[in-house]
Structure formats: C-alpha cells, structure tokens
Short mmCIF file of C-alpha atoms and ligand atoms in Angstrom, two decimals:
data_model
loop_
_atom_site.label_atom_id
_atom_site.label_comp_id
_atom_site.label_asym_id
_atom_site.label_seq_id
_atom_site.Cartn_x
_atom_site.Cartn_y
_atom_site.Cartn_z
CA MET D 1 18.25 -12.25 2.31
CA PRO D 2 19.01 -13.62 -1.16
CA GLU D 3 16.05 -13.69 -3.50
CA LEU D 4 15.43 -15.71 -6.66
CA PRO D 5 17.86 -13.77 -8.92
CA GLU D 6 20.60 -14.02 -6.29
CA VAL D 7 20.04 -17.77 -5.88
CA GLU D 8 20.06 -18.19 -9.67
CA THR D 9 23.40 -16.34 -9.69
CA VAL D 10 24.77 -18.53 -6.89
CA LYS D 11 23.73 -21.56 -8.95
CA ASN D 12 25.53 -20.27 -12.04
CA VAL D 13 28.66 -19.48 -10.02
CA LEU D 14 28.64 -22.91 -8.34
CA ILE D 15 28.07 -25.11 -11.41
CA PRO D 16 31.62 -24.79 -12.84
CA ILE D 17 33.06 -25.26 -9.33
CA VAL D 18 31.31 -28.54 -8.50
CA LYS D 19 30.21 -30.10 -11.79
CA ASN D 20 31.85 -33.53 -12.28
CA ARG D 21 33.73 -33.16 -8.99
CA LYS D 22 33.70 -36.08 -6.60
CA ILE D 23 33.06 -35.51 -2.89
CA ILE D 24 35.96 -37.16 -1.06
CA LYS D 25 34.80 -36.29 2.44
CA ILE D 26 32.17 -34.22 4.23
CA ASP D 27 32.71 -32.45 7.57
CA VAL D 28 29.49 -31.42 9.30
CA LEU D 29 30.63 -28.75 11.74
CA ARG D 30 27.12 -27.83 12.81
CA VAL D 31 24.59 -30.65 12.89
CA SER D 32 21.51 -28.39 13.12
CA GLN D 33 22.03 -27.15 9.53
CA ILE D 34 21.16 -30.63 8.25
CA GLU D 35 17.50 -31.53 8.12
CA GLY D 36 17.12 -35.25 8.76
CA ASP D 37 19.68 -37.81 9.87
CA VAL D 38 23.24 -36.47 9.68
CA ASN D 39 24.94 -39.85 9.27
CA GLU D 40 22.58 -40.74 6.45
CA PHE D 41 23.32 -37.35 4.86
CA ILE D 42 27.07 -37.97 5.01
CA SER D 43 27.03 -41.62 3.92
CA ASN D 44 24.76 -40.93 0.94
CA LEU D 45 26.79 -37.98 -0.37
CA GLN D 46 30.37 -39.00 0.38
CA GLY D 47 32.02 -40.68 -2.58
CA GLN D 48 29.41 -39.34 -5.04
CA THR D 49 30.00 -36.92 -7.89
CA PHE D 50 28.06 -33.72 -8.51
CA LEU D 51 26.33 -33.95 -11.90
CA ASP D 52 24.63 -30.56 -11.99
CA ILE D 53 22.74 -27.94 -9.97
CA SER D 54 19.20 -26.82 -10.69
CA ARG D 55 16.97 -24.34 -8.90
CA ILE D 56 13.31 -24.33 -7.86
CA GLY D 57 12.24 -21.01 -6.35
CA LYS D 58 14.99 -20.23 -3.85
CA TYR D 59 16.00 -23.89 -3.40
CA LEU D 60 19.23 -25.12 -4.94
CA ILE D 61 19.11 -28.77 -6.01
CA PHE D 62 22.51 -30.49 -6.23
CA HIS D 63 22.15 -33.62 -8.42
CA LEU D 64 24.46 -36.55 -7.61
CA THR D 65 25.55 -39.77 -9.29
CA ASN D 66 23.64 -42.19 -7.04
CA GLU D 67 20.25 -40.65 -7.92
CA ASN D 68 20.38 -38.64 -4.72
CA VAL D 69 20.02 -34.89 -4.48
CA MET D 70 21.01 -32.36 -1.85
CA ILE D 71 18.45 -29.58 -1.37
CA SER D 72 19.92 -26.30 -0.09
CA HIS D 73 18.10 -23.16 1.09
CA LEU D 74 20.32 -20.22 2.03
CA ARG D 75 17.71 -18.38 4.14
CA MET D 76 19.22 -15.19 5.63
CA GLU D 77 22.99 -15.52 5.40
CA GLY D 78 23.86 -18.85 3.77
CA LYS D 79 26.79 -18.68 1.32
CA TYR D 80 29.12 -21.05 -0.51
CA TYR D 81 32.86 -20.45 -0.67
CA GLU D 82 35.28 -22.35 -2.87
CA LEU D 83 38.69 -22.61 -1.16
CA LEU D 84 41.92 -24.55 -1.54
CA GLU D 85 42.44 -27.48 0.83
CA THR D 86 45.43 -25.59 2.21
CA ASP D 87 43.21 -22.57 3.08
CA LYS D 88 41.51 -22.19 6.43
CA ASP D 89 37.76 -22.87 6.35
CA SER D 90 35.60 -19.76 5.84
CA LYS D 91 34.73 -17.89 9.04
CA TYR D 92 31.25 -19.38 9.54
CA ALA D 93 31.78 -22.71 7.77
CA ARG D 94 29.07 -25.16 8.88
CA VAL D 95 29.48 -27.98 6.35
CA VAL D 96 32.64 -28.58 4.31
CA PHE D 97 32.67 -30.65 1.12
CA HIS D 98 36.20 -31.81 0.28
CA LEU D 99 36.46 -32.24 -3.50
CA ASP D 100 38.74 -34.41 -5.63
CA ASN D 101 40.70 -31.51 -7.13
CA GLY D 102 42.37 -30.18 -4.00
CA HIS D 103 39.56 -27.67 -3.46
CA LYS D 104 36.86 -27.58 -0.81
CA LEU D 105 33.40 -26.06 -0.82
CA CYS D 106 32.43 -24.43 2.48
CA TYR D 107 28.76 -23.91 3.25
CA ASP D 108 28.99 -20.79 5.41
CA ASP D 109 26.12 -19.47 7.51
CA SER D 110 26.67 -16.89 10.28
CA ARG D 111 23.08 -17.06 11.49
CA CYS D 112 22.53 -20.78 10.88
CA PHE D 113 19.03 -20.43 9.42
CA GLY D 114 19.93 -22.22 6.18
CA VAL D 115 18.93 -25.81 5.51
CA LEU D 116 20.65 -28.73 3.77
CA LYS D 117 18.58 -31.84 3.14
CA LEU D 118 19.21 -35.18 1.49
CA SER D 119 16.54 -36.34 -0.96
CA SER D 120 16.35 -38.36 -4.15
CA GLU D 121 15.70 -37.70 -7.84
CA THR D 122 12.31 -39.41 -7.59
CA ASN D 123 11.23 -37.65 -4.41
CA TYR D 124 12.64 -34.17 -4.11
CA LYS D 125 9.78 -32.45 -5.95
CA LYS D 126 7.38 -34.09 -3.50
CA GLU D 127 9.23 -32.75 -0.44
CA GLU D 128 6.77 -30.49 1.36
CA MET D 129 8.97 -27.37 1.14
CA ILE D 130 9.14 -27.69 -2.65
CA ALA D 131 5.70 -29.18 -3.39
CA LYS D 132 3.93 -26.18 -1.86
CA LEU D 133 5.65 -23.66 -4.16
CA GLY D 134 3.58 -22.01 -6.87
CA PRO D 135 4.92 -21.57 -10.42
CA GLU D 136 7.57 -18.94 -11.15
CA PRO D 137 6.23 -15.97 -13.15
CA PHE D 138 8.25 -17.23 -16.16
CA TYR D 139 5.89 -20.20 -16.41
CA ILE D 140 2.58 -18.40 -15.90
CA GLU D 141 0.68 -18.03 -19.16
CA ASP D 142 -2.84 -17.41 -17.94
CA VAL D 143 -3.57 -15.25 -14.90
CA LYS D 144 -7.12 -16.56 -14.55
CA SER D 145 -5.90 -19.51 -12.45
CA LEU D 146 -4.19 -17.05 -10.06
CA MET D 147 -7.38 -15.00 -9.76
CA LYS D 148 -9.39 -18.13 -9.00
CA LYS D 149 -7.01 -19.05 -6.17
CA VAL D 150 -7.25 -15.62 -4.51
CA LYS D 151 -11.00 -15.17 -5.05
CA ASN D 152 -11.61 -15.21 -1.29
CA ILE D 153 -8.27 -13.87 -0.11
CA ARG D 154 -8.50 -10.43 1.46
CA LYS D 155 -4.92 -10.50 2.67
CA PRO D 156 -2.72 -7.76 1.08
CA ILE D 157 -1.36 -8.49 -2.39
CA LYS D 158 2.20 -8.04 -1.08
CA SER D 159 1.77 -10.73 1.61
CA THR D 160 0.03 -12.99 -0.92
CA LEU D 161 2.97 -12.75 -3.32
CA LEU D 162 5.57 -13.20 -0.55
CA ASP D 163 3.82 -16.38 0.55
CA GLN D 164 5.28 -18.25 -2.54
CA THR D 165 2.38 -20.72 -2.78
CA LEU D 166 0.48 -18.70 -5.41
CA MET D 167 3.58 -17.69 -7.35
CA THR D 168 7.17 -18.27 -6.35
CA GLY D 169 10.12 -15.97 -6.89
CA LEU D 170 9.25 -12.60 -5.43
CA GLY D 171 10.84 -11.79 -2.07
CA ASN D 172 10.77 -8.46 -0.28
CA ILE D 173 12.93 -6.51 -2.75
CA TYR D 174 11.41 -7.67 -6.02
CA VAL D 175 7.82 -7.68 -4.78
CA ASP D 176 8.15 -3.94 -4.01
CA GLU D 177 9.70 -3.37 -7.44
CA THR D 178 7.00 -5.41 -9.20
CA LEU D 179 4.09 -3.70 -7.42
CA PHE D 180 5.59 -0.27 -8.13
CA ALA D 181 6.00 -1.09 -11.83
CA SER D 182 2.41 -2.43 -11.86
CA LYS D 183 1.04 0.65 -10.02
CA ILE D 184 -0.58 -1.47 -7.31
CA HIS D 185 -0.63 -0.50 -3.64
CA PRO D 186 1.02 -3.25 -1.56
CA LEU D 187 -1.92 -3.32 0.89
CA THR D 188 -4.55 -3.86 -1.82
CA PRO D 189 -6.58 -6.95 -0.87
CA ALA D 190 -5.53 -9.79 -3.22
CA ASN D 191 -9.11 -10.41 -4.36
CA LYS D 192 -9.42 -6.76 -5.47
CA VAL D 193 -6.58 -7.06 -8.01
CA LYS D 194 -8.12 -7.00 -11.48
CA GLU D 195 -7.25 -9.23 -14.45
CA GLU D 196 -5.31 -6.49 -16.26
CA GLU D 197 -3.36 -5.81 -13.07
CA TRP D 198 -2.51 -9.51 -12.66
CA LYS D 199 -1.21 -9.50 -16.23
CA ASN D 200 0.97 -6.52 -15.31
CA ILE D 201 2.23 -8.22 -12.14
CA VAL D 202 3.30 -11.33 -14.06
CA LYS D 203 4.80 -9.33 -16.94
CA ASN D 204 6.72 -6.96 -14.64
CA ALA D 205 7.87 -9.77 -12.32
CA LYS D 206 9.30 -11.60 -15.37
CA GLU D 207 11.08 -8.48 -16.61
CA ILE D 208 12.45 -7.43 -13.22
CA LEU D 209 13.63 -10.92 -12.26
CA SER D 210 15.22 -11.50 -15.69
CA LEU D 211 17.06 -8.21 -15.54
CA ALA D 212 18.20 -8.94 -11.98
CA ILE D 213 19.46 -12.39 -13.01
CA VAL D 214 21.44 -10.87 -15.88
CA SER D 215 22.92 -8.33 -13.43
CA GLY D 216 23.92 -11.05 -10.97
CA GLY D 217 21.29 -10.04 -8.43
CA SER D 218 21.40 -7.17 -5.99
CA THR D 219 24.20 -6.88 -3.46
CA ILE D 220 22.35 -5.81 -0.38
CA LYS D 221 23.76 -6.20 3.12
CA SER D 222 25.19 -9.69 3.37
CA TYR D 223 24.51 -11.28 0.03
CA HIS D 224 27.45 -12.17 -2.18
CA PRO D 225 26.95 -14.79 -4.87
CA GLY D 226 30.56 -15.95 -4.72
CA LYS D 227 34.03 -14.86 -3.81
CA ASP D 228 34.80 -11.44 -5.35
CA ILE D 229 31.53 -11.42 -7.28
CA ASP D 230 28.91 -8.80 -6.49
CA GLY D 231 25.56 -8.36 -8.14
CA ASN D 232 24.87 -4.85 -9.40
CA PHE D 233 21.09 -4.84 -9.83
CA GLN D 234 20.77 -2.65 -6.71
CA THR D 235 21.74 0.30 -8.90
CA ARG D 236 18.62 -0.40 -10.97
CA LEU D 237 16.19 -0.73 -8.08
CA LYS D 238 13.50 1.91 -8.48
CA VAL D 239 11.63 1.83 -5.17
CA TYR D 240 13.18 -0.64 -2.70
CA GLY D 241 15.16 1.15 0.02
CA LYS D 242 14.30 4.57 -1.42
CA ALA D 243 11.74 5.92 1.07
CA GLY D 244 11.78 9.71 0.99
CA ASP D 245 13.07 9.89 -2.62
CA LEU D 246 11.05 11.62 -5.31
CA CYS D 247 9.13 9.09 -7.42
CA PRO D 248 10.84 9.01 -10.85
CA VAL D 249 7.55 8.13 -12.59
CA CYS D 250 5.08 10.79 -11.42
CA GLN D 251 7.72 13.19 -10.04
CA LYS D 252 5.03 14.61 -7.75
CA HIS D 253 5.28 12.39 -4.69
CA GLU D 254 7.94 11.02 -2.38
CA PHE D 255 8.10 7.31 -1.64
CA ARG D 256 6.54 6.33 1.67
CA PHE D 257 7.65 3.58 4.03
CA ILE D 258 5.10 1.31 5.75
CA LYS D 259 5.02 -2.19 7.20
CA VAL D 260 3.02 -4.90 5.44
CA GLY D 261 2.76 -8.11 7.44
CA GLY D 262 5.79 -6.97 9.42
CA ARG D 263 7.93 -6.42 6.29
CA GLY D 264 9.34 -3.00 5.43
CA THR D 265 7.59 -1.73 2.30
CA THR D 266 8.19 1.26 0.06
CA PHE D 267 5.61 2.65 -2.38
CA CYS D 268 4.57 5.83 -4.20
CA PRO D 269 1.41 7.39 -2.71
CA GLY D 270 0.51 8.89 -6.08
CA CYS D 271 1.19 5.99 -8.49
CA GLN D 272 0.03 3.19 -6.18
CA ARG D 273 -3.40 4.00 -4.78
CA LYS D 274 -4.91 1.65 -2.24
CA VAL D 275 -8.19 0.12 -3.40
CA GLY D 276 -10.69 -1.93 -1.45
CA GLU D 277 -11.87 -1.20 2.04
CA PRO D 278 -10.85 -0.20 4.58
CA LEU D 279 -9.14 3.04 3.67
CA ASN D 280 -7.33 4.64 6.59
CA ILE D 281 -7.05 8.36 6.01
CA ALA D 282 -4.90 10.82 7.97
CA ILE D 283 -5.59 14.52 7.85
CA THR D 284 -2.73 16.72 8.90
CA GLY D 285 -1.65 20.33 8.55
CA LYS D 286 -0.26 23.12 10.63
CA ILE D 287 -2.24 24.89 13.32
CA ALA D 288 -5.19 26.91 11.99
CA SER D 289 -4.83 25.43 8.49
CA GLY D 290 -8.37 24.08 8.35
CA LYS D 291 -7.83 20.45 9.44
CA SER D 292 -10.91 20.38 11.64
CA THR D 293 -13.11 21.80 8.89
CA ALA D 294 -11.87 19.08 6.54
CA THR D 295 -12.37 16.37 9.16
CA ASN D 296 -15.90 17.57 9.77
CA VAL D 297 -16.82 17.14 6.10
CA PHE D 298 -16.04 13.43 6.51
CA LYS D 299 -18.02 13.34 9.75
CA GLU D 300 -21.08 14.87 8.08
CA LYS D 301 -20.94 12.10 5.46
CA GLY D 302 -21.20 9.59 8.31
CA TYR D 303 -17.58 8.42 8.45
CA PRO D 304 -16.03 7.80 11.88
CA ILE D 305 -13.38 10.31 12.84
CA LEU D 306 -10.81 10.54 15.60
CA SER D 307 -8.99 13.68 16.60
CA SER D 308 -5.63 13.06 18.20
CA ASP D 309 -5.90 16.46 19.92
CA LYS D 310 -9.10 15.25 21.58
CA VAL D 311 -7.37 12.01 22.53
CA VAL D 312 -4.63 14.04 24.24
CA GLU D 313 -7.24 16.18 25.99
CA GLU D 314 -8.87 13.04 27.40
CA LEU D 315 -5.49 11.60 28.40
CA TYR D 316 -4.68 14.83 30.27
CA LYS D 317 -7.68 14.11 32.50
CA THR D 318 -6.25 10.79 33.64
CA SER D 319 -4.22 10.61 36.84
CA GLN D 320 -1.74 8.21 35.23
CA LEU D 321 -0.53 10.70 32.61
CA THR D 322 -0.90 13.67 34.97
CA ASN D 323 1.45 12.03 37.50
CA LYS D 324 3.94 11.15 34.77
CA ILE D 325 4.09 14.73 33.46
CA GLU D 326 4.30 16.22 36.97
CA LYS D 327 7.23 13.95 37.70
CA ALA D 328 9.02 14.50 34.38
CA PHE D 329 8.95 18.31 34.55
CA SER D 330 8.68 18.92 38.33
CA LEU D 331 5.26 20.55 37.89
CA LYS D 332 2.26 20.48 40.17
CA PHE D 333 -1.30 20.42 38.76
CA LYS D 334 -4.58 20.79 40.64
CA ASP D 335 -7.36 18.14 40.75
CA GLY D 336 -5.15 15.37 39.33
CA GLN D 337 -5.54 16.78 35.80
CA VAL D 338 -3.00 18.38 33.49
CA ASP D 339 -3.57 22.14 33.34
CA LYS D 340 -2.85 22.99 29.70
CA ASN D 341 -2.06 26.64 30.48
CA ILE D 342 0.56 25.73 33.08
CA LEU D 343 2.08 23.15 30.74
CA ARG D 344 2.10 25.64 27.84
CA ASP D 345 3.81 28.34 29.90
CA TYR D 346 6.36 25.81 31.06
CA LEU D 347 7.15 24.69 27.50
CA LEU D 348 7.50 28.28 26.31
CA THR D 349 10.35 28.73 28.78
CA HIS D 350 11.70 25.16 28.32
CA PRO D 351 11.40 24.53 24.56
CA LYS D 352 13.75 21.55 24.70
CA ASP D 353 11.31 19.66 26.91
CA LYS D 354 8.78 19.58 24.08
CA ARG D 355 10.46 16.43 22.71
CA LYS D 356 10.43 14.86 26.15
CA LEU D 357 6.70 15.52 26.47
CA GLU D 358 6.10 14.02 23.02
CA ARG D 359 7.97 10.87 24.00
CA ILE D 360 5.57 10.44 26.90
CA VAL D 361 2.35 11.31 25.06
CA HIS D 362 2.85 9.91 21.53
CA PRO D 363 2.87 6.19 22.45
CA LEU D 364 -0.44 6.65 24.27
CA VAL D 365 -1.98 8.45 21.30
CA GLU D 366 -0.61 5.78 18.97
CA LYS D 367 -2.34 3.10 21.03
CA GLU D 368 -5.68 4.92 20.74
CA ILE D 369 -5.30 5.39 16.99
CA LYS D 370 -4.44 1.72 16.45
CA ASN D 371 -7.43 0.75 18.53
CA PHE D 372 -9.72 3.06 16.53
CA LEU D 373 -8.47 1.75 13.18
CA SER D 374 -8.69 -1.91 14.17
CA THR D 375 -12.18 -1.76 15.66
CA SER D 376 -13.92 0.50 13.12
CA LYS D 377 -16.15 -1.31 10.63
CA SER D 378 -16.48 1.68 8.29
CA PRO D 379 -14.96 1.44 4.78
CA ILE D 380 -13.35 4.86 5.28
CA ARG D 381 -12.02 6.10 8.62
CA VAL D 382 -10.35 9.39 9.30
CA VAL D 383 -7.87 10.49 11.94
CA GLU D 384 -6.82 14.10 12.38
CA VAL D 385 -3.16 14.11 13.46
CA PRO D 386 -1.35 17.47 13.59
CA LEU D 387 2.01 15.81 14.38
CA LEU D 388 1.63 12.94 11.90
CA PHE D 389 5.26 12.88 10.74
CA GLU D 390 6.95 13.85 14.01
CA SER D 391 5.22 10.95 15.73
CA ASN D 392 5.90 8.48 12.86
CA LEU D 393 2.20 7.73 12.77
CA ASP D 394 2.07 8.13 8.98
CA ARG D 395 2.79 4.43 8.59
CA TYR D 396 -0.73 3.51 9.74
CA PHE D 397 -2.43 5.36 6.90
CA ASP D 398 -3.17 4.49 3.29
CA ASP D 399 -3.65 8.10 2.27
CA ILE D 400 -2.50 11.35 3.81
CA ILE D 401 -4.33 14.61 3.24
CA VAL D 402 -2.26 17.70 4.01
CA ILE D 403 -4.13 20.96 4.47
CA ASP D 404 -1.80 23.71 3.40
CA ILE D 405 -2.28 27.39 4.03
CA ALA D 406 -0.33 30.52 3.14
CA LYS D 407 1.75 31.78 6.07
CA ASP D 408 0.19 35.27 6.33
CA LYS D 409 -3.35 33.88 6.25
CA GLN D 410 -2.41 31.36 8.91
CA ASP D 411 -0.84 34.00 11.18
CA GLU D 412 -4.02 36.03 10.87
CA LEU D 413 -6.18 33.01 11.76
CA ILE D 414 -3.99 32.14 14.75
CA SER D 415 -4.12 35.68 16.10
CA ASN D 416 -7.89 35.87 15.67
CA ARG D 417 -8.36 32.55 17.31
CA ASP D 418 -6.72 33.17 20.67
CA LYS D 419 -4.38 36.12 21.10
CA ALA D 420 -2.94 34.74 24.35
CA LYS D 421 -1.97 31.49 22.71
CA ALA D 422 -0.75 32.98 19.44
CA LEU D 423 2.93 33.18 20.40
CA TYR D 424 3.01 29.59 21.59
CA LEU D 425 1.14 28.30 18.53
CA LYS D 426 3.52 30.11 16.18
CA GLU D 427 6.46 28.54 18.04
CA ILE D 428 4.95 25.08 17.59
CA ASN D 429 4.31 25.70 13.90
CA LYS D 430 7.99 26.49 13.40
CA THR D 431 9.02 22.99 14.49
CA ASN D 432 6.32 21.25 12.46
CA LYS D 433 7.68 18.73 9.95
CA ILE D 434 4.88 18.99 7.39
CA ASP D 435 6.82 21.10 4.87
CA GLU D 436 9.62 18.55 4.55
CA ASN D 437 7.14 15.67 4.24
CA ILE D 438 4.47 17.31 2.11
CA LEU D 439 5.28 15.20 -0.98
CA LYS D 440 4.39 12.05 0.97
CA ALA D 441 0.77 13.20 0.97
CA THR D 442 -1.68 11.75 -1.54
CA TYR D 443 -3.54 15.05 -1.51
CA VAL D 444 -2.37 18.55 -0.68
CA ILE D 445 -5.30 20.93 -0.34
CA LYS D 446 -4.54 24.64 -0.47
CA ASN D 447 -6.90 26.41 1.89
CA ASP D 448 -6.58 29.78 0.18
CA GLY D 449 -10.08 30.51 -1.12
CA THR D 450 -13.56 30.62 0.34
CA LYS D 451 -14.77 28.11 2.89
CA ALA D 452 -17.32 26.78 0.38
CA ALA D 453 -14.57 26.14 -2.19
CA PHE D 454 -12.49 24.39 0.46
CA ILE D 455 -15.37 22.12 1.48
CA ASN D 456 -16.03 21.38 -2.17
CA LYS D 457 -12.43 20.16 -2.60
CA ILE D 458 -12.81 17.83 0.39
CA ASN D 459 -16.06 16.47 -1.05
CA GLN D 460 -14.28 15.68 -4.32
CA ILE D 461 -11.67 13.70 -2.40
CA ILE D 462 -14.40 11.83 -0.52
CA THR D 463 -16.06 10.83 -3.81
CA GLU D 464 -12.71 9.59 -5.13
CA LEU D 465 -12.03 7.60 -1.96
CA GLU D 466 -15.53 6.10 -2.01
CA ASN D 467 -14.88 4.83 -5.54
CA LEU D 468 -11.54 3.34 -4.52
CA ALA D 469 -12.98 1.69 -1.40
CA LYS D 470 -15.63 -0.24 -3.38
ZN1 ZN K 501 4.76 8.17 -8.33
#
C-alpha cells in the first residue's frame, strides 16, 4: 500500500503530465470507484483543465479550472498510467481521462479499493475523509498538544499513529521505522509515551519521510509511482520486513515479528522495550535448563503464571484430545486418558510423527495461553513455554526470557532427573529451536552457577520489569 512518501512521489510524477492539460473526455469503466454521482463527476470534470495537484496525507487533490477538485485515494493498488491515445488502456484501467495532447491518463486499480471523488475548492478540506486528518509531522512544532489528545488513550502507540487523526503520514512501513529510530516499543500504550519520546517520534518521522520522499518512496510489492519509475527507499529501511535480522543499532538482538492491531510489526527486543502494563513474559529454555525454577520466582512474588506443560497434561486427561491422538496414531489408551509413557515410546520409534502431534496439540495450548493473557488483571504475567518458537507463540509476548545451560550440565541434570526418560528428552532437545532464536530474547540467563545466584538474576529481571510496567 502506498504511504505518504509514495503518494508525494506520484504527485510529483503526475504534475508535469496533467498540468495545463484539458480533459476532452472521461470514460468511467467501473462506477464503484467514484464516490458520489457518476454523471455529476463526469459533467463537472469534462472540458476542464488541470491547474495543479496538491496532497493532504495520502489524498491527491487535482485542482481544476471551474473551482472544482477531484480527490483521489489510491488505497491498496491504485496507480496512474500516462499512455498514448493509440495505446491500449492499462490492464486494470477503471477511469480514463482523455487529454488534449493525444495522451490519456488511466486510473488503474486491480483491487478496486481506491476512491475518486468530486469536490470543490471551497469544500474539499471540509470533506469528512480529509477533515479528520491530523497534521503531518512536518507541521508539528509543539508535542504538548499531541500528549493532551492521547492523555486517556491506552491503545498501542503504533495503532494510534496509524489512525491518522492524531498525526497523518505514517503508514505501516514508516511507523515501524519511526518507532525503531525513537526506541519505542510499538505496543507501548499511547498515554505512556513521554514528552521527550514524542519529540523523537516527530523528529524521526520528519527525517524518515523526507528521506523517503527524496528517494521516490519504497518500491514494495505493487507500488510504482509511474511508468518505469521505482522508488529506492526500501534499500534504506532499517527494520520493516527484516524480522530475524540482527539489529544494526545494538547488534545484540534479532528483530522480532508481532501483530499490532492486526498489522505485521517488526521491532528490536533490546532497543524497544515495552513500558506500561500489562507485560506478557514468556520463559523458555531447553529441558532441565531451569525454566521452572525461574517461573517459580515470579510466582513467589505473587505474579500469575501458566505452564504450557501443565496445560498439555490437563488436555491429555480430556476425552476429546485422547480420541484425536488415538485416531491419528492408531494407539489405544486406557481410561479415556492419554498415557504419556505409551505416547513417548511411540514417538521414539516414530520421530516424524512428533510434528503431527504438535499440530494437534499446539492450537489447543495457544487457546489456553490467549485466554490466560486476556483475562489476567496482573501488570506482569508469565507463561512457561518450552516450545515457544516451534509453536510460533512468541508473538504473544512482550519479552522473552531464555534460560540457557551448558550442554554437559544439562545432560547431567536430565540423567539425574529420570534415567528412563533421558534418551527421549535428549532427542527432543536436539530438535529444539531455541539456539537459532536465542537473539530474539530480551534476556538470556546462563544457568551455570549456584541456584542462589540464578534466583538472584531472575529477581533483578523482575525489578526491571516492575519499573517498566509502572
Ligand atoms: Zn537493537
């Protein structure tokens, strides 16, 4: 979807094409692209001359000789193509403007979400779609008015900026870039953003948008500002679309991918710490690394905890899941409950079925975790998830704590724990994806000293989180 810099580029490409050109004829090939009466649209524009194009947010305003304007919003896929009259219309041409120089301008829109609307010089700024827009960052001098408006808004800062009513100009790409440059977690409640941080948001938004405009915008997926013209700002994007890359600023963490208000969001777990409650914390680590000990430190401080292993244990007692597993692997359990020993022996001889089992169990665990996180009233809540990355559950958490342990110490702990299970547990550990995801963690705790030292480290993290949650 084109954002402000791309629309600015489209404007600059279109001005020399249409300025002082008379519209001889208009063909509306798809009526639904026109908001309002189509005949009125045609009769008011036909015969007029384009004087200029301006832009407000992502709206293009075509100014015409009879004091009328045409408002255009490209939405997802809207594009303008300049062609010769002798050329065929562009593939998804919806409205064609025949000009007085033997050229035609095709408004092209494969998905038909774009809007064209007739308005007038005196009224277009009062049209609801434009009137509701906040100022662009270029025109914001004092952030105090922004802070006043969000005083009671607990919605994430990313959603607040995307909304366009507070400030217009930042879409999904540039909001991620701006928040990364400002070191603000996208889920931070808007009313928790401090004055200095607002100043940074405005300053960085100005810089990033200006640089993107100079570069002709970012060419991502379908956006092209004009025929044979591509923006090249995508080569300068620092965070957008780079989940899994090492953060170039701290060089200690890998960018994580989450959803904020349904929009894909990339951020650095080290540079952009979530502030304000609630803080959703995941504790993960290999088997016998010390996850449960760490989780218990939170529990002793009174924070609610959920163990996904315990969730699975409870699910194994239900007839619904028991029947499903019996059917999937042709097994037979007694008493309508999954017998973990039988299942373990089966998986040892059928290692490929481990994935199949996960596909059955993970969605049920996910449901329980979502339920726990959405109903808890605590400022900090903790979920212990051994298979955090394999199950893609990392996206529900603001911070990830990985408990890391040296391999020999771990082997010793596994063997001491349950000699019969040791072989199976070591097998499971081999397929664990923690090592390749460890840089996505906010904290990596090495469990290589005494138990007291380990607990002390967890307590330090809790103090830090308590300060952030305030
Ligand atoms: Zn970083």
